[in-house]
Coordinates of C-alpha atoms in Angstrom, one line a residue:
X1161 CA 0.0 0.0 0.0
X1162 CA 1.4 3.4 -1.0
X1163 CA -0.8 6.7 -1.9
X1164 CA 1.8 9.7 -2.6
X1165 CA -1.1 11.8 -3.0
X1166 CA -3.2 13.0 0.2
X1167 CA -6.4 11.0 1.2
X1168 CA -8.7 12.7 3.4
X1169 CA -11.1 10.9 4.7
X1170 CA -12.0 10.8 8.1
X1171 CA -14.1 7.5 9.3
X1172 CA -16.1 8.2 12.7
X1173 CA -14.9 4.5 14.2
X1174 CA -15.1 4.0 18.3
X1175 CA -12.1 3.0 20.2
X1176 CA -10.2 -0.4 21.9
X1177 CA -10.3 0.2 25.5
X1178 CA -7.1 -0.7 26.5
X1179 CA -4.8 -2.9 28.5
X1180 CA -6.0 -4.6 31.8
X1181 CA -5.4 -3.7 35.4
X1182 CA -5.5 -6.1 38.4
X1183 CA -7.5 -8.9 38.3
X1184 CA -10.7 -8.8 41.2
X1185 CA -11.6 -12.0 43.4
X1186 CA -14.0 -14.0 41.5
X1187 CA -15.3 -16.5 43.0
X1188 CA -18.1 -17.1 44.8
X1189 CA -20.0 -19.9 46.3
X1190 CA -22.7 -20.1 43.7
X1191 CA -20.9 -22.3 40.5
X1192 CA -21.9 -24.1 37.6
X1193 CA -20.0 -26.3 35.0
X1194 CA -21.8 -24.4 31.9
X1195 CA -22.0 -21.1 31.2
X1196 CA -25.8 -19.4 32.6
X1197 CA -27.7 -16.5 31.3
X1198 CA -24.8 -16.1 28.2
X1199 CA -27.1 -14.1 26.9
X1200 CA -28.7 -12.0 29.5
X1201 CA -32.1 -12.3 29.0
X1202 CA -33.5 -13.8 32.3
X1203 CA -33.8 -10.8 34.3
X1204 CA -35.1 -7.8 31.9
X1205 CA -33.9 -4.6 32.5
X1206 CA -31.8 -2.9 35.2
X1207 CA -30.3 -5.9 37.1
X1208 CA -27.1 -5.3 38.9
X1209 CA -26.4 -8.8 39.1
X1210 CA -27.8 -10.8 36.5
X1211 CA -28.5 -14.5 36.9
X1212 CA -26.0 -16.4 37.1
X1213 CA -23.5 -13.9 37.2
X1214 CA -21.6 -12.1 39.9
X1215 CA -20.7 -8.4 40.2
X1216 CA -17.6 -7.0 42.3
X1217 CA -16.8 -3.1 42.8
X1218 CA -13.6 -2.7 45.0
X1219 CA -14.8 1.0 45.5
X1220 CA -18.5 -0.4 45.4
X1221 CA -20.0 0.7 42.3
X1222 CA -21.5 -2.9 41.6
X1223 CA -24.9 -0.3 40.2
X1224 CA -22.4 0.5 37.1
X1225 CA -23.0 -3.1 35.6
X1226 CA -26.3 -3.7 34.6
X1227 CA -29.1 -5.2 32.2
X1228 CA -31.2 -3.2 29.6
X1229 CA -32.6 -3.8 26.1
X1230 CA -31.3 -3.8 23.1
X1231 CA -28.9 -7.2 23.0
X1232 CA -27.1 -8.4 20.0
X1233 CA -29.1 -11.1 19.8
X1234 CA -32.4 -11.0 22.5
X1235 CA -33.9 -8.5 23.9
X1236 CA -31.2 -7.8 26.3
X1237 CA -27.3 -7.3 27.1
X1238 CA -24.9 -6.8 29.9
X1239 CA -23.8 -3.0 30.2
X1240 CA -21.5 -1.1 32.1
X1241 CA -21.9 2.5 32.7
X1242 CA -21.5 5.5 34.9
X1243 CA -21.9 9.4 35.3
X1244 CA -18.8 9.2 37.5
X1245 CA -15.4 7.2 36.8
X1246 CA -15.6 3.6 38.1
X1247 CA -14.3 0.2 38.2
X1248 CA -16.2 -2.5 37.7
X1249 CA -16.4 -6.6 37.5
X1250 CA -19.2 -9.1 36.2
X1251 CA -17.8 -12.4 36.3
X1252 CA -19.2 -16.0 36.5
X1253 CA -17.4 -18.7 38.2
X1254 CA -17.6 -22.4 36.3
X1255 CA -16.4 -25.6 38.2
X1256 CA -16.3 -29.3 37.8
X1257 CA -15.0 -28.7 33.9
X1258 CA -12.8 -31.5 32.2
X1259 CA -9.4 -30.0 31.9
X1260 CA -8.7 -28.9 27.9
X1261 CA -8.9 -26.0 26.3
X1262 CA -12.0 -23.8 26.1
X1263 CA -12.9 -20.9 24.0
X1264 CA -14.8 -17.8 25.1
X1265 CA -16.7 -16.0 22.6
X1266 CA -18.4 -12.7 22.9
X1267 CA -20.5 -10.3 21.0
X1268 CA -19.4 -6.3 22.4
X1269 CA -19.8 -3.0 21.2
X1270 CA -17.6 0.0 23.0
X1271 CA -17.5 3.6 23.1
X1272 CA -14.1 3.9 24.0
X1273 CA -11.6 5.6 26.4
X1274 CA -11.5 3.5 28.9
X1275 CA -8.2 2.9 31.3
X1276 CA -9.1 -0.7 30.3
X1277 CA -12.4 -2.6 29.3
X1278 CA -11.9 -6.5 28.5
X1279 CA -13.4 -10.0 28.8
X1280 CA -11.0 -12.3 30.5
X1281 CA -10.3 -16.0 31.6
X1282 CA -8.9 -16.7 34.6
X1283 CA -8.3 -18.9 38.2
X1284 CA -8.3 -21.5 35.6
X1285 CA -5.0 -23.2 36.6
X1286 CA -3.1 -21.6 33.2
X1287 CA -2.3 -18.1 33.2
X1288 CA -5.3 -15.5 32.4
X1289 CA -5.7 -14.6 28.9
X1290 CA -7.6 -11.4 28.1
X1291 CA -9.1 -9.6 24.7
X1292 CA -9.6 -6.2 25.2
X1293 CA -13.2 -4.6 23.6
X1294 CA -12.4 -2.8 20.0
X1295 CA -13.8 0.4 19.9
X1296 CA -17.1 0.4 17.7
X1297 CA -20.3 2.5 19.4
X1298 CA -22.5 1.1 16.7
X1299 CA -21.6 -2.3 15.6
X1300 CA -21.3 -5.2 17.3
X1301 CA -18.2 -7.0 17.3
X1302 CA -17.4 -10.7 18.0
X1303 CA -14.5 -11.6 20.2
X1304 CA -13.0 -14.8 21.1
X1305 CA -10.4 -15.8 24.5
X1306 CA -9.3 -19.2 25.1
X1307 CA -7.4 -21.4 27.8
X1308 CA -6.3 -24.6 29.1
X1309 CA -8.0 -25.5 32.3
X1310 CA -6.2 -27.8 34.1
X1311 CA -7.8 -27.2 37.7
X1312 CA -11.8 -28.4 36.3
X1313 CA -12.7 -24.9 37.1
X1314 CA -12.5 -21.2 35.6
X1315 CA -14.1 -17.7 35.8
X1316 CA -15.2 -15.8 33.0
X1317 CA -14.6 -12.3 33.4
X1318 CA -15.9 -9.1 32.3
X1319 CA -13.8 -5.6 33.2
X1320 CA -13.9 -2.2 33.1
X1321 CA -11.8 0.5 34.4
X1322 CA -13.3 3.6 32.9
X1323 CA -13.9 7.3 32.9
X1324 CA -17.1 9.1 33.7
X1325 CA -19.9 8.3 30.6
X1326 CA -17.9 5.7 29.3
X1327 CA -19.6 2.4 28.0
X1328 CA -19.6 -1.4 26.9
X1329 CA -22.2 -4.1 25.8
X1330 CA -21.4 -7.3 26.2
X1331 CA -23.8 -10.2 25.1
X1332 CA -24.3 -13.8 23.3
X1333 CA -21.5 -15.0 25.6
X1334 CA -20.7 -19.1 24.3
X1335 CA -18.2 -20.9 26.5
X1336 CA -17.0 -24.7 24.9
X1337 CA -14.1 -26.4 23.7
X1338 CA -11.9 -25.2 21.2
X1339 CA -8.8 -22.9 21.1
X1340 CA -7.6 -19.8 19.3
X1341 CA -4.8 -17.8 18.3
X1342 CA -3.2 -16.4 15.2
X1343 CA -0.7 -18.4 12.9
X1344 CA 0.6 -15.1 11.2
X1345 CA 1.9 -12.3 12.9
X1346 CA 3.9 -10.6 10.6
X1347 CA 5.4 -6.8 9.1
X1348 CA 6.5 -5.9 5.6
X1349 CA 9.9 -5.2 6.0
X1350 CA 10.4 -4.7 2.1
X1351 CA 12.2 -0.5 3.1
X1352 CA 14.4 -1.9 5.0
X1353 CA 17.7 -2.8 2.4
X1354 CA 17.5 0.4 0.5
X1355 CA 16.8 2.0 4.2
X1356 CA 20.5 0.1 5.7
X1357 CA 22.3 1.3 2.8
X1358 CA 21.4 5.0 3.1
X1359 CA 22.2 4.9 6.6
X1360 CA 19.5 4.2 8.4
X1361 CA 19.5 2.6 12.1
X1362 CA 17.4 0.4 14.2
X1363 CA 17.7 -0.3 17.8
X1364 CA 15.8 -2.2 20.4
X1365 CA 13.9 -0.4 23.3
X1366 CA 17.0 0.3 25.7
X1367 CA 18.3 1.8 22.5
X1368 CA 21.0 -0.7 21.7
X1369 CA 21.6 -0.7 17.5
X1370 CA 20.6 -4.2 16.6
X1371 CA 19.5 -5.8 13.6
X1372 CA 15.5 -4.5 12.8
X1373 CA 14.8 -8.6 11.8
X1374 CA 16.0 -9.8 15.4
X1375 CA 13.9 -6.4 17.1
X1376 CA 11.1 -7.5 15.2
X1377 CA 11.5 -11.0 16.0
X1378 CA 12.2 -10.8 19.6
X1379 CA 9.1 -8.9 19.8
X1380 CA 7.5 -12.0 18.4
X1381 CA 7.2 -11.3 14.4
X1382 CA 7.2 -14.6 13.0
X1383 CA 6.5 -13.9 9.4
X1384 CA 7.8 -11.2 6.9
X1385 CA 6.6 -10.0 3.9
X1386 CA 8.7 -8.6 0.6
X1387 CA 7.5 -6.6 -2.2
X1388 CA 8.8 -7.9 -5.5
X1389 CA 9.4 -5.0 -8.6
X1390 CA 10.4 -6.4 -12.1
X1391 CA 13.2 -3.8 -12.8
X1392 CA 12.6 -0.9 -10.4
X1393 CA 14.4 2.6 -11.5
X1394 CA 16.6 2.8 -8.1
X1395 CA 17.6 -1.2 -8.1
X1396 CA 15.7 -1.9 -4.9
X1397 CA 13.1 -4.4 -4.0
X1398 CA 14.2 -6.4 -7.4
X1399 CA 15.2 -10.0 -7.3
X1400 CA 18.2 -9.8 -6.1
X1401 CA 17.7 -7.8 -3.4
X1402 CA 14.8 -9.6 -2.4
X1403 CA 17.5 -12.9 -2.1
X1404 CA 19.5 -11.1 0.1
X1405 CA 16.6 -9.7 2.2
X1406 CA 14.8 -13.6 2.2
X1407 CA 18.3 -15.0 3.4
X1408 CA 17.8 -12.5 6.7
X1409 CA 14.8 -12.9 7.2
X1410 CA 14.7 -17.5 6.6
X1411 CA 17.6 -16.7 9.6
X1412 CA 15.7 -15.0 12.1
X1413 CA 13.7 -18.4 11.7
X1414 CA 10.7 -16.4 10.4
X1415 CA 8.6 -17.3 7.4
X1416 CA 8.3 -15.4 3.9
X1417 CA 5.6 -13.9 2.0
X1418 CA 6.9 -12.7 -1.4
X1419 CA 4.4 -10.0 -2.2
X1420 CA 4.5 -9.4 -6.9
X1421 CA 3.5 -6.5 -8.0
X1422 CA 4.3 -7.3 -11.4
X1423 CA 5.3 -3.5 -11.8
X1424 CA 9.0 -1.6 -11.5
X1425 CA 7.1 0.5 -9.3
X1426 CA 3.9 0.5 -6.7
X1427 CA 0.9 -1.4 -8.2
X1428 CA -2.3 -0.7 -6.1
X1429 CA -5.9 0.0 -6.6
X1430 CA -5.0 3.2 -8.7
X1431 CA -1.9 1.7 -10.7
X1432 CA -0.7 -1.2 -12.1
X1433 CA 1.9 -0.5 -14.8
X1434 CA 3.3 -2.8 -17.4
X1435 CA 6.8 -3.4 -16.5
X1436 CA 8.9 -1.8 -19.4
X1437 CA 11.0 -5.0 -20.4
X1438 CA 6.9 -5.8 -20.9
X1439 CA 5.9 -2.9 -22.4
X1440 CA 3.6 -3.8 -26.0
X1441 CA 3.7 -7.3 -25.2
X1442 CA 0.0 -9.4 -25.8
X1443 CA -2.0 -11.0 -23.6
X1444 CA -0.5 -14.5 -24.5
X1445 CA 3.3 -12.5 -24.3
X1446 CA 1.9 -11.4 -20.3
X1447 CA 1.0 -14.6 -19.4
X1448 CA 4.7 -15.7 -20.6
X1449 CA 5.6 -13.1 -18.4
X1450 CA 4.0 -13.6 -15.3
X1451 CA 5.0 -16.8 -15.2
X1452 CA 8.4 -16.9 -16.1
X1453 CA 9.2 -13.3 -13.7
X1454 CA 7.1 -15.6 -11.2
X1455 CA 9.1 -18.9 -11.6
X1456 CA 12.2 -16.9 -11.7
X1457 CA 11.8 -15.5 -8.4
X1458 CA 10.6 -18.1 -6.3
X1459 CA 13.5 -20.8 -7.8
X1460 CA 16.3 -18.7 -7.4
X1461 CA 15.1 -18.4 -3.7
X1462 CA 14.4 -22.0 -2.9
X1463 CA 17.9 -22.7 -4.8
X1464 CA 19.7 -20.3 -1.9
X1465 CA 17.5 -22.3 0.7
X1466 CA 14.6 -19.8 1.3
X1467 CA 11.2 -21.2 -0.4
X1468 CA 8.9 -18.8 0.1
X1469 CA 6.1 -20.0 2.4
X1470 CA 3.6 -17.7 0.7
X1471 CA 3.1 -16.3 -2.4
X1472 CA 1.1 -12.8 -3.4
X1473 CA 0.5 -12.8 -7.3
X1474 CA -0.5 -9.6 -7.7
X1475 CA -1.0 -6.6 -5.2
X1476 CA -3.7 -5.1 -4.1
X1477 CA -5.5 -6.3 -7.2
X1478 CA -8.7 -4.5 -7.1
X1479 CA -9.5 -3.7 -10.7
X1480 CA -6.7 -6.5 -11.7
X1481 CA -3.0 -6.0 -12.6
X1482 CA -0.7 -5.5 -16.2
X1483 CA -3.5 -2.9 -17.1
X1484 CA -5.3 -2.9 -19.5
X1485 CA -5.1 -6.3 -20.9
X1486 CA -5.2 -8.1 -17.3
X1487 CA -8.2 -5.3 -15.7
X1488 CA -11.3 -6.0 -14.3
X1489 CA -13.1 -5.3 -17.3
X1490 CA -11.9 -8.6 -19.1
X1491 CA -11.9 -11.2 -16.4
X1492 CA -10.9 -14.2 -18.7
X1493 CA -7.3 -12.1 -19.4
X1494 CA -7.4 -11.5 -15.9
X1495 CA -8.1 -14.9 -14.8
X1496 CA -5.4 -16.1 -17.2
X1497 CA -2.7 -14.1 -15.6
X1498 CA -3.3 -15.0 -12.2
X1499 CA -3.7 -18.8 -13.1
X1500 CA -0.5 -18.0 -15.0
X1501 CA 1.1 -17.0 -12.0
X1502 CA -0.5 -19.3 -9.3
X1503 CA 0.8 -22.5 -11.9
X1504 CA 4.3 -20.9 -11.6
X1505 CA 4.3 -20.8 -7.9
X1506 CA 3.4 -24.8 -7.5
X1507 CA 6.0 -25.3 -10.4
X1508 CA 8.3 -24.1 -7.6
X1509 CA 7.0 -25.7 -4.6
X1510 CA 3.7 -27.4 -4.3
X1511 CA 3.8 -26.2 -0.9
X1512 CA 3.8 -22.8 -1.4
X1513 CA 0.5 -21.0 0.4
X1514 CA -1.1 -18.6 -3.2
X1515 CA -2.9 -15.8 -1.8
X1516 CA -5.1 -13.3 -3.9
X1517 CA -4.5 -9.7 -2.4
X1518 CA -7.8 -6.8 -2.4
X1519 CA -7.7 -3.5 -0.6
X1520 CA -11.1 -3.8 0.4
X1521 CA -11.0 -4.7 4.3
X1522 CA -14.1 -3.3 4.7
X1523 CA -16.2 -4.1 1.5
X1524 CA -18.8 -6.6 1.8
X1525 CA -20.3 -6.1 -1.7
X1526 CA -17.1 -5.3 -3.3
X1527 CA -15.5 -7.7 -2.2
X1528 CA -17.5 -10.2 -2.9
X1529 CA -18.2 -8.6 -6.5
X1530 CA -14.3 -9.7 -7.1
X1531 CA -13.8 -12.9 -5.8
X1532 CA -17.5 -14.1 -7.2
X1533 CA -16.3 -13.2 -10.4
X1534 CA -12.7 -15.0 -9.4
X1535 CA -14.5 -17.9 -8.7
X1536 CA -16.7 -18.4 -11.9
X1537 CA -13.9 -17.4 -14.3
X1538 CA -11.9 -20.4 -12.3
X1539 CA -9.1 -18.6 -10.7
X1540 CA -7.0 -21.0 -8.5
X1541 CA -5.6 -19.2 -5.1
X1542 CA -5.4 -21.2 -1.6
X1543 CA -6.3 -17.8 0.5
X1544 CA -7.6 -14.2 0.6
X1545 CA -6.0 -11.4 1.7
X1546 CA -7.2 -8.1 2.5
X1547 CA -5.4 -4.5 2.8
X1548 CA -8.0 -2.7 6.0
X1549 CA -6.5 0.9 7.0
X1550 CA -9.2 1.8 9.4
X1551 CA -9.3 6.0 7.6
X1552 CA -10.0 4.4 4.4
X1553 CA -11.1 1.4 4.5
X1554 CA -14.6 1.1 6.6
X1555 CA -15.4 0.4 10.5
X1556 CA -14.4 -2.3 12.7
X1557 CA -17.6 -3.9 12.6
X1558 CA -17.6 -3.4 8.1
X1559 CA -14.0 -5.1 8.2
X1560 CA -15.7 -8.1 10.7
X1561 CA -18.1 -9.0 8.7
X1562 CA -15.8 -8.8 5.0
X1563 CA -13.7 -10.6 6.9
X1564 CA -16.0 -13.8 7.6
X1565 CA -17.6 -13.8 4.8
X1566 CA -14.9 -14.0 2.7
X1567 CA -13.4 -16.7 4.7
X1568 CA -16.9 -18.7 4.7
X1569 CA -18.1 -17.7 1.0
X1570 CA -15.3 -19.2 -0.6
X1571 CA -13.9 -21.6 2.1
X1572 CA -10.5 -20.4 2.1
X1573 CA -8.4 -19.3 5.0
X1574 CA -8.3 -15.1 5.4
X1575 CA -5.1 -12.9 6.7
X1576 CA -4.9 -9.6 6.3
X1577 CA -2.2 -8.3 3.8
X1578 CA -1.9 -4.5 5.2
X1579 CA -3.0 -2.7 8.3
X1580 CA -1.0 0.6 9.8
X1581 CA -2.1 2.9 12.5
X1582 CA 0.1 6.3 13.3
X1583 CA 2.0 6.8 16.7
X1584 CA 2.4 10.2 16.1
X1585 CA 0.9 13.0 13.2
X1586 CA 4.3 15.3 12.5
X1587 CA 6.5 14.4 10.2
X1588 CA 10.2 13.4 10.7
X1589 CA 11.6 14.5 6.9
X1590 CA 9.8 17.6 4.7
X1591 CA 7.4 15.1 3.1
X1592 CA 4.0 15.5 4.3
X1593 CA 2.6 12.2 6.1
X1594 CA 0.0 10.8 4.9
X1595 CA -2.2 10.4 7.9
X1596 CA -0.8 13.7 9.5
X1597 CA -4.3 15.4 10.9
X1598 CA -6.4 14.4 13.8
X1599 CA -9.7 14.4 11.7
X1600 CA -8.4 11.9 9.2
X1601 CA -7.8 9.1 12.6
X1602 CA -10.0 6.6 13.8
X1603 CA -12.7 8.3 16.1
X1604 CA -11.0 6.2 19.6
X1605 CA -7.8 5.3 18.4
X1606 CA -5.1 8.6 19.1
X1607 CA -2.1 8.7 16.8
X1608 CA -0.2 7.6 19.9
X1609 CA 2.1 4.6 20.7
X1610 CA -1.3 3.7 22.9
X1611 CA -3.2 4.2 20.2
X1612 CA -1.1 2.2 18.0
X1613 CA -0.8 -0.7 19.9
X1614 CA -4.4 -0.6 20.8
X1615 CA -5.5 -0.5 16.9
X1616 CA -3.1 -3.5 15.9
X1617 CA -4.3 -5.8 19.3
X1618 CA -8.1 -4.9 18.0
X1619 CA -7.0 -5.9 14.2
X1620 CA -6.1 -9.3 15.4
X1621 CA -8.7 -9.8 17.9
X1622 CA -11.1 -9.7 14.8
X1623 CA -8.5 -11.7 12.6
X1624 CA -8.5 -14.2 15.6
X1625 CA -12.3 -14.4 15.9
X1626 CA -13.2 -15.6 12.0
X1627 CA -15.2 -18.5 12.6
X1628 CA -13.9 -22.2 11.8
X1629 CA -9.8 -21.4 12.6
X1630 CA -9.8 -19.6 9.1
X1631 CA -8.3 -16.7 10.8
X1632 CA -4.8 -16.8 9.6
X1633 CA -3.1 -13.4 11.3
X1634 CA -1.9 -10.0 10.1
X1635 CA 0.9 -8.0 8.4
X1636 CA 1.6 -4.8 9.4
X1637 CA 2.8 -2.2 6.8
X1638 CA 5.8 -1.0 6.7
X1639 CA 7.1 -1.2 9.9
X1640 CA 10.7 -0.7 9.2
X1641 CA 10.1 2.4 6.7
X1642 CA 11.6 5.3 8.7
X1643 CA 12.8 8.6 7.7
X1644 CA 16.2 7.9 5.6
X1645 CA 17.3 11.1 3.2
X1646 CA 17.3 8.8 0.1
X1647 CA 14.5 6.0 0.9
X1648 CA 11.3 8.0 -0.1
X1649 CA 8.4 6.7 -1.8
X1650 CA 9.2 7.3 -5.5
X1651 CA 12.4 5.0 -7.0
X1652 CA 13.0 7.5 -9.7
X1653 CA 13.7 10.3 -7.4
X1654 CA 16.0 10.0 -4.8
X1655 CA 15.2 13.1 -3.3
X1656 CA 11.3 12.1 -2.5
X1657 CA 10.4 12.0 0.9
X1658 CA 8.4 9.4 2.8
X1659 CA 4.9 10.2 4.3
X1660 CA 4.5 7.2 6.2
X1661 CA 7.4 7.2 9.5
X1662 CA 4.5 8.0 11.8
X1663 CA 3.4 4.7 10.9
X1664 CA 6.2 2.6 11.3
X1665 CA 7.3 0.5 14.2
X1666 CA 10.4 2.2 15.1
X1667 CA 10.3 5.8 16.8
X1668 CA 12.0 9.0 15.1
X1669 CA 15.0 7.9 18.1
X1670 CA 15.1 5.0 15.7
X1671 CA 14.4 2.6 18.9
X1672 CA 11.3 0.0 18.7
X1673 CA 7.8 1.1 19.7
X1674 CA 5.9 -0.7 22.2
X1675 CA 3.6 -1.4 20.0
X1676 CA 5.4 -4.4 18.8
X1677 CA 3.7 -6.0 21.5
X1678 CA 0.9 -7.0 19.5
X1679 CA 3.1 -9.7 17.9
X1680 CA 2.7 -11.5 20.5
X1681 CA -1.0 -11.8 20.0
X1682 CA -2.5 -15.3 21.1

């Protein structure tokens, strides 16, 4: 994802309460070995304790957890609320469980700015695991928390630590067996040669200079992603650079995503460029092309020992690639090229995960328009990626339900391909960022570290939550893409600037964020 031209567009979105504070007794006498009243509706409206449930205020403000109408599913949901700040548990404690693992699931809505607001798992013999409530004041979101009991018992817990007027809904709780987590947590990391060789630095958080694959890494990245350009004007992000970059990164003992773009420069929803050595070629002369630029690639890695785990053919794809012959408008071509490119990647190794790349996190109807017609022209890919930048690219809720209905319309594993979120709105070099004003954020989210790390933990909350496991994780963008006088955005000019450092994972003190601790999502 690159735009060198401005987008304003500011999405009103809610915000992720944040991290957790100390965990409140919960247990009482009363206990049951299956979940009661998951869904709130014995007691009507205005119940402090609902059946079944528990409530415990340290400061005793048990009145700000309640019931009232309006559930996600029912005529009713849990709510905590006050005109003052307050701190407040509803918790249910199960006993007499078979040890295993056992997965929490939630339907919640938030309005954001809490100190923390989150449904949590704990006393259950393992240590507590936690999701934290994604901002969205209108739509509901589901969220999922697992554990292993391995005491037959276990509390389910429902926080908040929050300001005065600040709010959650919680309902359709489900507690059964099953586990979660994320397979993929990952960064593009495709800056970061050109970055080293104009002088840039990385260090860890003490401030040591280190390696940006081992910070990234010791944070818990397990996955990194590379861009691939056919014959790119400043010699960057080619295929031999991409070698040396996949050598690194197969070190580290993460895996690779090899991102084509089938371009010398950025291909994305508004571009995608012929490569010149391309240039007046026909359709049958392209689909030479993809495969052989394709098949060239991913050999010479798995010849240096670094088979690419997964494949993109094509970047953010929406109206198709090698314009015009391979656009949207002629989905046979299209089809051809990406079968062209999907045949070269097995030709390589069988193994090889192809994934089909959109920018439409948050399109339902758009999304589906595209992999519908996919489908019925007889594309071949193994999974679906989508680019979802919350200021362009729809709500939490909108990317939610793309999201799972991708992954269940077409029974294919989902990931997404792209997500940023800024730490900070000035700009490090002269070029202007790209999301540098507070109207163009997500209404919740601040353009702080906080913020940061709040927006990627909600991302993969979602990600994790896809029904059936076919939640596969998430790649940030561009987390190594700092300001470096001679790595801007355009590769014919080394003077261009970069407007997208406020996004990356390193500060401007060139030391890693703590907002790398999403990695180690569940």
């Amino acid at each position: 994802m690159f735009h060198p031209r401005r987008t304003l567009r500011a999405l009103l979105l809610p915000l992720a309460a944040g991290l957790a504070l100390t965990a409140l007794p919960a247990q009482t006498a009363r206990a049951a070995s299956t979940l009661t009243n998951g869904g709130f509706e014995s007691d009507g409206t205005g119940t402090a304790t609902p059946a079944g449930w528990s409530t415990y205020s340290a400061a005793g403000q048990n009145s700000a957890s309640f019931t009232e109408a309006g559930g996600h599913g029912g005529g009713y949901r849990l709510s905590h609320w006050s005109s003052s700040a307050y701190k407040v548990e509803t918790y249910q404690y199960l006993s007499g469980l078979t040890n295993g693992t056992y997965k929490l699931t939630a339907w919640v809505r938030s309005g954001g700015g809490q100190n923390s607001a989150y449904i949590a798992l704990k006393n259950c013999g393992s240590a507590e695991q936690r999701t934290d409530l994604p901002v969205s004041s209108s739509g509901w979101i589901r969220i999922v928390t697992s554990v292993a009991v391995t005491n037959n018992q276990c509390t389910i817990s429902i926080n908040s630590d929050a300001n005065a007027g600040n709010w959650i809904n919680v309902d359709d709780l489900t507690f059964t067996s099953g586990s979660t987590g994320l397979s993929i947590k990952g960064s593009d990391v495709s800056s970061l040669i050109k970055s080293e060789a104009k002088g840039g630095v990385y260090k860890n958080s003490s401030g040591t200079t280190q390696d940006a694959l081992a910070v990234l890494k010791n944070a818990g990245q397990n996955y990194a992603r590379l861009k691939v350009w056919v014959n790119p004007a400043d010699g960057y992000n080619n295929k031999t650079r991409v070698l040396a970059a996949a050598k690194r990164v197969k070190a580290q003992g993460m895996k690779l995503l090899v991102d084509f773009h089938y371009s010398d420069t950025w291909a994305d929803p508004g571009a995608q460029s012929v490569p010149s050595a391309w240039s007046g070629h026909s359709y049958s002369q392209l689909r030479t092309d993809v495969y052989n630029h394709t098949y060239d690639v991913l050999n010479a890695l798995k010849a240096q020992g670094t088979t690419a785990d997964m494949v993109q053919v094509g970047n953010e794809i929406n109206g198709g690639m090698l314009w015009p012959a391979g656009s949207t408008s002629n989905w046979s071509q299209l089809a051809g090229l990406l079968n062209s490119g999907y045949d070269a990647v097995k030709a390589v190794s069988s193994g090889t995960t192809v994934a089909l790349h959109l920018a439409k996190g948050g399109d339902l109807s758009g999304t589906r328009w595209w992999f519908d017609n996919a489908v019925s022209n007889g594309v071949k890919f193994d999974v679906i990626g989508l680019s979802y930048y919350g200021y362009w690219h729809g709500t939490l809720a909108e990317f939610q339900t793309t999201l799972d209905d991708a992954a269940s319309r077409y029974s294919r594993p989902v990931f997404v391909a792209e997500t940023a979120y800024p730490f900070r709105l000035d700009s490090e070099d002269p070029h202007e960022n790209i999301i540098d004003l507070p109207s163009e954020l997500v209404s919740g989210y601040p353009a702080t570290v906080v913020g940061q790390t709040r927006w990627m933990k909600d991302v993969a909350s979602i990600v994790e939550a896809v029904p059936n496991g076919r939640g596969l994780g998430v790649f940030y963008w561009e987390s190594t893409w700092t300001a470096v006088t001679g790595n801007g955005w355009d590769p014919t000019d080394a003077s261009s600037g970069n407007g997208w450092e406020n996004q990356a994972l390193f500060g401007y003190d060139d030391r890693a964020l703590s907002s790398m601790a999403w990695f180690s999502h569940r």
